[in-house]
Amino acid sequence: MDEPQRQRLHALLRVAQLRQLLLQRRLRKGGHGGGPAPRRACSARGRARRGRTDSNPVPQDGRPPSHPATRGQRAASTGRQEGQATQRPPSGAGGRRAAHARPVGEARQDAADARCLFVRGCACAVRATATFLTALSPLISLGLFVAPRTRAVPPSLPAREGLAPGAGRRCPAARPRGRALRLSSEGEPAGPSHPGHPAMAVFDTPQEAFGALRPACVQLTKAQTVENVAQLEARLAAVGAGALQELQEYVLFPLRFALKVPGPRRERVVQRVLQCLSAVLLGTRVRSPRLLRELLSELCSCLPAPHGAPAPAEELQLAAVRALLALMHSAQGDAIVALYQPSCLPLLGFAVSLLLGLAERERAKQIKLAALECLQVLLLQCECQEHRCLREEEAQRCGDLFASFLPGVSIALSRIIAGDVKQGHRTTVSAIRLFYQIVGLVMADEQLARVPKQKEKPSVEQSRIAELIVHRGPEWSRSTSEKLSLLLRKIVELSSVHSHWKVRLELVELVQHLLSNCRLSLVDSFTHLLKALVGLVNDENSEVQSRCNEVLQGIAEQQVIAQSRALADVLSENLHSLATALPRLMNSQDDTGKFSTLSLLLGYLKLLGPKVNVVLNSVSHLHRLSKALMQVLELDVTDVKIVEDRRWGCVGGYDPSGSVQHGVQKGRCQRKYFRFFTEEKIFQLLQQVCRVLGYYGNIYLLVDHFMGLYSESAVYRKQAAMVLNELIAGAAGVGVDVLQEREVSLSMDDLKGSIMSILEEYTDQANWYLVTSIDTEEISHEQLSVPRSGLAALPGAASSSILPSPEQHITTRTMNSNVWQLCIQLEGVGCFAAVLGREFRLLLLSALYPVLEKAGDKTLLISETAQGTLVDICEACGYDSVQSLINENSDYLVNGISLNLRQLAHQPHAAQVLGTMLRHSDASLLPLVEDVIQDVLSALDQSYNDQASTFLGVLHSLMAALVQWFGLSCSKEHQQRQAAEGQSRTLSHIQQEITSQEVERFFLDYIKQKQIAEGNFSDSGDEEADEVSPLAKPEPSNCDTEGETPLPSHAQLAKDVMERCIHLLSDRNLRVRLKVLDVLELCVTVLHPHGNHLLPMAHRVWPALVTRLISDDPLAVLRAFKVLCTLAQKCGDFLRQRFSKDVLPKLTSSLLSQAAASARAGPVYNHTLAYKLQLAVLQGLGSLCEKLDMGESDLNKVADACLVYLSAKQPMKLQEAAQSVFRHLMRVDPDSTWLFLTEVCCPHPYEPPHASLQPVKLRGMGRQRNEFTDSILLLLEELQQRESAGAQRAPPP
């Protein structure tokens, strides 16, 4: 046997002897039996050795006896026998007798030798064994154990804490029987064993548990192998929680011994031992301070040193950290209190440094998380419910201790937080949480306030330990705060932009914790903390947003800023610095950075709350903030489409239902484009900034300051107007989001006074009548020289221009800027109306007229914004619709229009107001404006050379309104009446029998009409009179009564306007002529039901209209052709001869001359004016022929002119328009149209029905397929289908 084995054997012998002596001492203290206990024990041992029997014989089955003394004797004897068995194996009965007959002196000598060896090499094991069963305490389960079955405590056991002497008494610390500890294959607690397991009983009493655990413990002490640890784990699985608590130190001894065995460690064994140790600690409670310190030291020795030998396996490190965590969770009572004493500071520092190194150095996520969790428990920041909160004096003492660790802990944790993203968000979250917990404990304001200014002088014994303890005086607090400020800045910058929302949420918790506990000690860090908090208010994650709002709301409710002058000063300085840097940041950052910067600005203002008013009283702060807003809100006015988008005619202006919207969305604001940002949410943040300023600030001071900027320069005018609008909304509390209410609410009189001053500045002529288009600049010189080329010069029509080139001093950028300024001011008027509500009715006298002016503006952006403002005014003032708004205020509006029309040179926009009123009202307005219309006509007669374009705009609005109010209904009734009469005549003709006289009369009329169509007539005047006379006869009508009855007022107005148009059709200004043609078309529509008045007016207008058709600019030709189509539709065959003689030849020749150009043109030709004119003529020519009932010769001319457009070489739309002409010709004369088409292309031959008849020969028969074939075949097929459908509908003869 070698020397190590011999030493191990002697140590085991000494352990057994000590167990016997300790148990005998305990029995003596319990008072069992008489006489001195040592003598009884010796006599008992003597009897055992001599093989004698007594009243309590030792059982042979190995179970522990019921009497403790006998059990102790058996334990000592068994231990000695096992120790001897290691030297020589027993050999039958002789061996057993020799063992029993061994002298007592030899046993004592062996014990003495074992004692010497044990003192030399195993002092720690002696201390652990000497305390066996002296630290029994009540069991408090940690969840892996359920207390065993409650049993009566035998009266022989001594009374201990948690054990009451006497039979039938129960252990108060034991819970009802439940589960026993069960370990998994890896040594981790795996849950309860099955209650009905047949092979494993639950040992509830210490006696049973001792007998079950003792062999495994002894075996593990002999040999530290994985199998022996597994055997102990298996035995532990059958032990109840209460019994295990009683035997805690006994079970821990072999495990601790395995960790301290000299020589190289086997990692698998150590890992399995640590796992088993964790399971035991999790199932018991450590109440001995000495045991807690020793276990902490032993477990720390299993962790790798920061700079030493190679680190062990990750599994072993994880097991060691978890064992430490289980130890700290199991420590209770005096043990945990004794650990956090100055004397234990080195041990705590050693453990903290090891765990920090592990969390920072290791790459495995599980080890990092476990180390951080263990640090959290070690620093008394555990969040589990089983650890009670520290009392005030305990927290003060711990703060003093942990102050020594603060530099190292904070720096290491900051490095972990700033680590690679690959470490995972859970590691970062745990590090942030531990950081603010330890900082919040050490730097707590309440603790620092109780720290004496001078450090207490320690005693001589504690002088060395006292040198390690930091005195948290004012100087230390100030120095530490400065250093922590650097770390907090780094943490805030990194965590606020972290990709995972849980990290950002934990950052909010950091700010909340430090603001609550360290608002005085960490005042230097509040810049970064508040920046983090307000920067996350608009986080993309809803949970982060809500938590931020809760924290901010709590700060506001607690009045943290209001009660702390230092915090208010910090916020005001931060606000000033941010306002100074805002233009630079908005110019250099991306949209995400800009959003964060503006969120920070808004958060500062919200946190300041009522203190904003104090900050704005500073000239420097107000100047910096206002100039920053002016620069950030600069608009991008380079878009040419702003000026190009025009409002033509009366689009979107008529809604007879009288709804509020009138095609305009409620509260519509035009989308603005800014120079420094593009996202709409950034503009919304700026709106909130302005509204918060208006909510908390002095409204008179702010309005006066920004009105000064408005008047100071045109560069700031648009931005200042936007700010003023939002200031008023914020002052009224509209759409503003704040954390706390203002101290004094703003009265309605103060609000109204500010609004009136802003309105007066907005509607001033210098700010309201701005140049927004070239039209405005050219009002005084509208002369335009256009070559009167007409239909004969269509190839050059595409290059002609309507508008002259603008002068260079008014740029597009300037006009765009003016357009946006007017839109912002109009939005401001709508905002003011929404703020004042019905009180705004008092301001309608000064606000409604200018808004109506802009609603009639030709710039689309301005007119749409003004219409949206009208909707806002209606809703604010309680009007049902814009129509109701205008009708109820029409008296003073009409009066203003009448006065301004008399001074048209100075008030050129009165016509726009009248036009807007007409577009947005109904027929009830006509009696009120009739006199004004007469004034307009009189003014037009007097100054048509200068103001014709303006007046024609008003007349166009008037005629469009009359068509909307009267024309459509009467026209529909007239058409229905004519259709009914035509149907009745058709039915009567079909029902009548055709006689020979009627056939003769038909042919005579046909010959006569043919002669007239060919021009063979004697007296054209008589013919024309014959044509007019039947139409001039009065006919009954639902709309009016013809003859001598005077015209209705609206028809009379249309007739008066048409007379002016006749004179203005020959104006030298193309723009005027175009407007006249538009008005003339509407006049014809209004006068349509009154034929006796319409036909003479058509006769008068015809010469000037023909001139526009045959010798004018292509634009005028196009517009005049539309008027001609309207006249033909309303007047019928009254214009047949005139059209055939004056217009049709020009139209056909023009179509024929342009066919070649359009056939060889490319896709660009579709955008030319010549193409548009061709298309308009082809689309209207067929309906003209049908409405005018043209003769055969004229139809042939039309067919010849349109045939070339059936070619496949022509643009598709021109082909379709030409096909529509032939469809109309089919309705007029289907036979002639069929013959004409078949002469060009006949799809199949026609056989005669009888042999005596000659075969039909058409020129189109037998021709090869050409460019006209597809269109002609399509038309012939449609014609055949039409005749077949007509034959089916015809009644039988």
PDB file of C-alpha atoms in Angstrom, residues 1074-1180:
ATOM      1  CA  LEU A1074     -61.654  81.867 -76.276  1.00  0.00           C
ATOM      2  CA  LYS A1075     -63.547  83.013 -73.199  1.00  0.00           C
ATOM      3  CA  VAL A1076     -66.309  84.460 -75.361  1.00  0.00           C
ATOM      4  CA  LEU A1077     -66.751  81.157 -77.154  1.00  0.00           C
ATOM      5  CA  ASP A1078     -67.012  79.335 -73.803  1.00  0.00           C
ATOM      6  CA  VAL A1079     -69.625  81.794 -72.563  1.00  0.00           C
ATOM      7  CA  LEU A1080     -71.501  81.649 -75.875  1.00  0.00           C
ATOM      8  CA  GLU A1081     -71.829  77.869 -75.653  1.00  0.00           C
ATOM      9  CA  LEU A1082     -73.362  78.164 -72.179  1.00  0.00           C
ATOM     10  CA  CYS A1083     -75.742  80.921 -73.356  1.00  0.00           C
ATOM     11  CA  VAL A1084     -77.049  78.676 -76.140  1.00  0.00           C
ATOM     12  CA  THR A1085     -77.696  75.943 -73.598  1.00  0.00           C
ATOM     13  CA  VAL A1086     -79.644  78.298 -71.307  1.00  0.00           C
ATOM     14  CA  LEU A1087     -81.744  79.742 -74.186  1.00  0.00           C
ATOM     15  CA  HIS A1088     -82.444  76.372 -75.763  1.00  0.00           C
ATOM     16  CA  PRO A1089     -86.001  76.019 -74.397  1.00  0.00           C
ATOM     17  CA  HIS A1090     -86.824  79.511 -75.739  1.00  0.00           C
ATOM     18  CA  GLY A1091     -86.559  78.921 -79.501  1.00  0.00           C
ATOM     19  CA  ASN A1092     -88.156  82.219 -80.582  1.00  0.00           C
ATOM     20  CA  HIS A1093     -85.288  84.060 -78.909  1.00  0.00           C
ATOM     21  CA  LEU A1094     -82.519  81.564 -79.565  1.00  0.00           C
ATOM     22  CA  LEU A1095     -82.903  81.389 -83.375  1.00  0.00           C
ATOM     23  CA  PRO A1096     -82.604  85.150 -83.984  1.00  0.00           C
ATOM     24  CA  MET A1097     -79.563  85.247 -81.714  1.00  0.00           C
ATOM     25  CA  ALA A1098     -78.087  82.305 -83.649  1.00  0.00           C
ATOM     26  CA  HIS A1099     -78.704  84.198 -86.862  1.00  0.00           C
ATOM     27  CA  ARG A1100     -76.828  87.179 -85.463  1.00  0.00           C
ATOM     28  CA  VAL A1101     -73.920  85.207 -84.119  1.00  0.00           C
ATOM     29  CA  TRP A1102     -73.421  83.113 -87.242  1.00  0.00           C
ATOM     30  CA  PRO A1103     -71.137  85.455 -89.282  1.00  0.00           C
ATOM     31  CA  ALA A1104     -68.696  85.995 -86.432  1.00  0.00           C
ATOM     32  CA  LEU A1105     -68.738  82.289 -85.588  1.00  0.00           C
ATOM     33  CA  VAL A1106     -67.967  81.336 -89.194  1.00  0.00           C
ATOM     34  CA  THR A1107     -65.031  83.732 -89.145  1.00  0.00           C
ATOM     35  CA  ARG A1108     -63.655  81.988 -86.070  1.00  0.00           C
ATOM     36  CA  LEU A1109     -64.122  78.633 -87.789  1.00  0.00           C
ATOM     37  CA  ILE A1110     -62.372  79.342 -91.063  1.00  0.00           C
ATOM     38  CA  SER A1111     -59.768  82.015 -90.316  1.00  0.00           C
ATOM     39  CA  ASP A1112     -58.549  81.975 -86.738  1.00  0.00           C
ATOM     40  CA  ASP A1113     -56.018  80.349 -84.502  1.00  0.00           C
ATOM     41  CA  PRO A1114     -56.405  76.562 -84.231  1.00  0.00           C
ATOM     42  CA  LEU A1115     -57.361  76.947 -80.581  1.00  0.00           C
ATOM     43  CA  ALA A1116     -60.179  79.288 -81.513  1.00  0.00           C
ATOM     44  CA  VAL A1117     -61.199  76.956 -84.345  1.00  0.00           C
ATOM     45  CA  LEU A1118     -61.394  74.066 -81.949  1.00  0.00           C
ATOM     46  CA  ARG A1119     -63.478  76.024 -79.476  1.00  0.00           C
ATOM     47  CA  ALA A1120     -65.704  77.473 -82.239  1.00  0.00           C
ATOM     48  CA  PHE A1121     -66.394  74.000 -83.619  1.00  0.00           C
ATOM     49  CA  LYS A1122     -67.649  72.946 -80.181  1.00  0.00           C
ATOM     50  CA  VAL A1123     -69.989  75.954 -80.186  1.00  0.00           C
ATOM     51  CA  LEU A1124     -71.174  74.967 -83.671  1.00  0.00           C
ATOM     52  CA  CYS A1125     -71.976  71.450 -82.466  1.00  0.00           C
ATOM     53  CA  THR A1126     -73.962  72.882 -79.562  1.00  0.00           C
ATOM     54  CA  LEU A1127     -75.844  75.232 -81.880  1.00  0.00           C
ATOM     55  CA  ALA A1128     -76.643  72.386 -84.249  1.00  0.00           C
ATOM     56  CA  GLN A1129     -77.927  70.284 -81.405  1.00  0.00           C
ATOM     57  CA  LYS A1130     -80.148  73.078 -80.067  1.00  0.00           C
ATOM     58  CA  CYS A1131     -81.255  74.748 -83.331  1.00  0.00           C
ATOM     59  CA  GLY A1132     -81.602  71.720 -85.585  1.00  0.00           C
ATOM     60  CA  ASP A1133     -82.073  72.131 -89.381  1.00  0.00           C
ATOM     61  CA  PHE A1134     -82.242  75.910 -88.966  1.00  0.00           C
ATOM     62  CA  LEU A1135     -78.504  75.922 -89.690  1.00  0.00           C
ATOM     63  CA  ARG A1136     -78.518  73.284 -92.439  1.00  0.00           C
ATOM     64  CA  GLN A1137     -78.063  75.522 -95.444  1.00  0.00           C
ATOM     65  CA  ARG A1138     -75.724  77.890 -93.641  1.00  0.00           C
ATOM     66  CA  PHE A1139     -73.522  75.034 -92.529  1.00  0.00           C
ATOM     67  CA  SER A1140     -73.583  73.420 -95.954  1.00  0.00           C
ATOM     68  CA  LYS A1141     -72.623  76.603 -97.702  1.00  0.00           C
ATOM     69  CA  ASP A1142     -70.233  78.346 -95.272  1.00  0.00           C
ATOM     70  CA  VAL A1143     -68.518  75.707 -93.136  1.00  0.00           C
ATOM     71  CA  LEU A1144     -68.717  72.251 -94.608  1.00  0.00           C
ATOM     72  CA  PRO A1145     -66.416  72.873 -97.596  1.00  0.00           C
ATOM     73  CA  LYS A1146     -63.729  74.268 -95.311  1.00  0.00           C
ATOM     74  CA  LEU A1147     -64.016  71.365 -92.920  1.00  0.00           C
ATOM     75  CA  THR A1148     -63.800  68.695 -95.601  1.00  0.00           C
ATOM     76  CA  SER A1149     -60.897  70.339 -97.383  1.00  0.00           C
ATOM     77  CA  SER A1150     -59.050  70.710 -94.090  1.00  0.00           C
ATOM     78  CA  LEU A1151     -59.587  67.038 -93.242  1.00  0.00           C
ATOM     79  CA  LEU A1152     -58.375  65.932 -96.654  1.00  0.00           C
ATOM     80  CA  SER A1153     -55.282  68.118 -96.510  1.00  0.00           C
ATOM     81  CA  GLN A1154     -54.308  66.874 -93.048  1.00  0.00           C
ATOM     82  CA  ALA A1155     -54.877  63.173 -93.721  1.00  0.00           C
ATOM     83  CA  ALA A1156     -51.486  62.628 -95.309  1.00  0.00           C
ATOM     84  CA  ALA A1157     -49.660  64.318 -92.408  1.00  0.00           C
ATOM     85  CA  SER A1158     -51.427  62.272 -89.759  1.00  0.00           C
ATOM     86  CA  ALA A1159     -50.955  59.025 -91.724  1.00  0.00           C
ATOM     87  CA  ARG A1160     -47.178  59.288 -91.752  1.00  0.00           C
ATOM     88  CA  ALA A1161     -46.769  60.917 -88.292  1.00  0.00           C
ATOM     89  CA  GLY A1162     -45.400  59.149 -85.261  1.00  0.00           C
ATOM     90  CA  PRO A1163     -46.662  58.891 -81.648  1.00  0.00           C
ATOM     91  CA  VAL A1164     -45.634  62.475 -80.876  1.00  0.00           C
ATOM     92  CA  TYR A1165     -48.253  63.724 -83.325  1.00  0.00           C
ATOM     93  CA  ASN A1166     -50.974  62.747 -80.883  1.00  0.00           C
ATOM     94  CA  HIS A1167     -49.938  65.636 -78.629  1.00  0.00           C
ATOM     95  CA  THR A1168     -50.118  68.351 -81.288  1.00  0.00           C
ATOM     96  CA  LEU A1169     -52.874  70.870 -81.712  1.00  0.00           C
ATOM     97  CA  ALA A1170     -53.466  69.776 -85.311  1.00  0.00           C
ATOM     98  CA  TYR A1171     -54.247  66.260 -84.160  1.00  0.00           C
ATOM     99  CA  LYS A1172     -56.651  67.537 -81.492  1.00  0.00           C
ATOM    100  CA  LEU A1173     -58.454  69.626 -84.104  1.00  0.00           C
ATOM    101  CA  GLN A1174     -58.712  66.667 -86.497  1.00  0.00           C
ATOM    102  CA  LEU A1175     -60.076  64.510 -83.730  1.00  0.00           C
ATOM    103  CA  ALA A1176     -62.639  67.120 -82.620  1.00  0.00           C
ATOM    104  CA  VAL A1177     -63.917  67.641 -86.177  1.00  0.00           C
ATOM    105  CA  LEU A1178     -64.254  63.926 -86.829  1.00  0.00           C
ATOM    106  CA  GLN A1179     -66.000  63.351 -83.501  1.00  0.00           C
ATOM    107  CA  GLY A1180     -68.521  66.138 -84.108  1.00  0.00           C
TER     108      GLY A1180
END
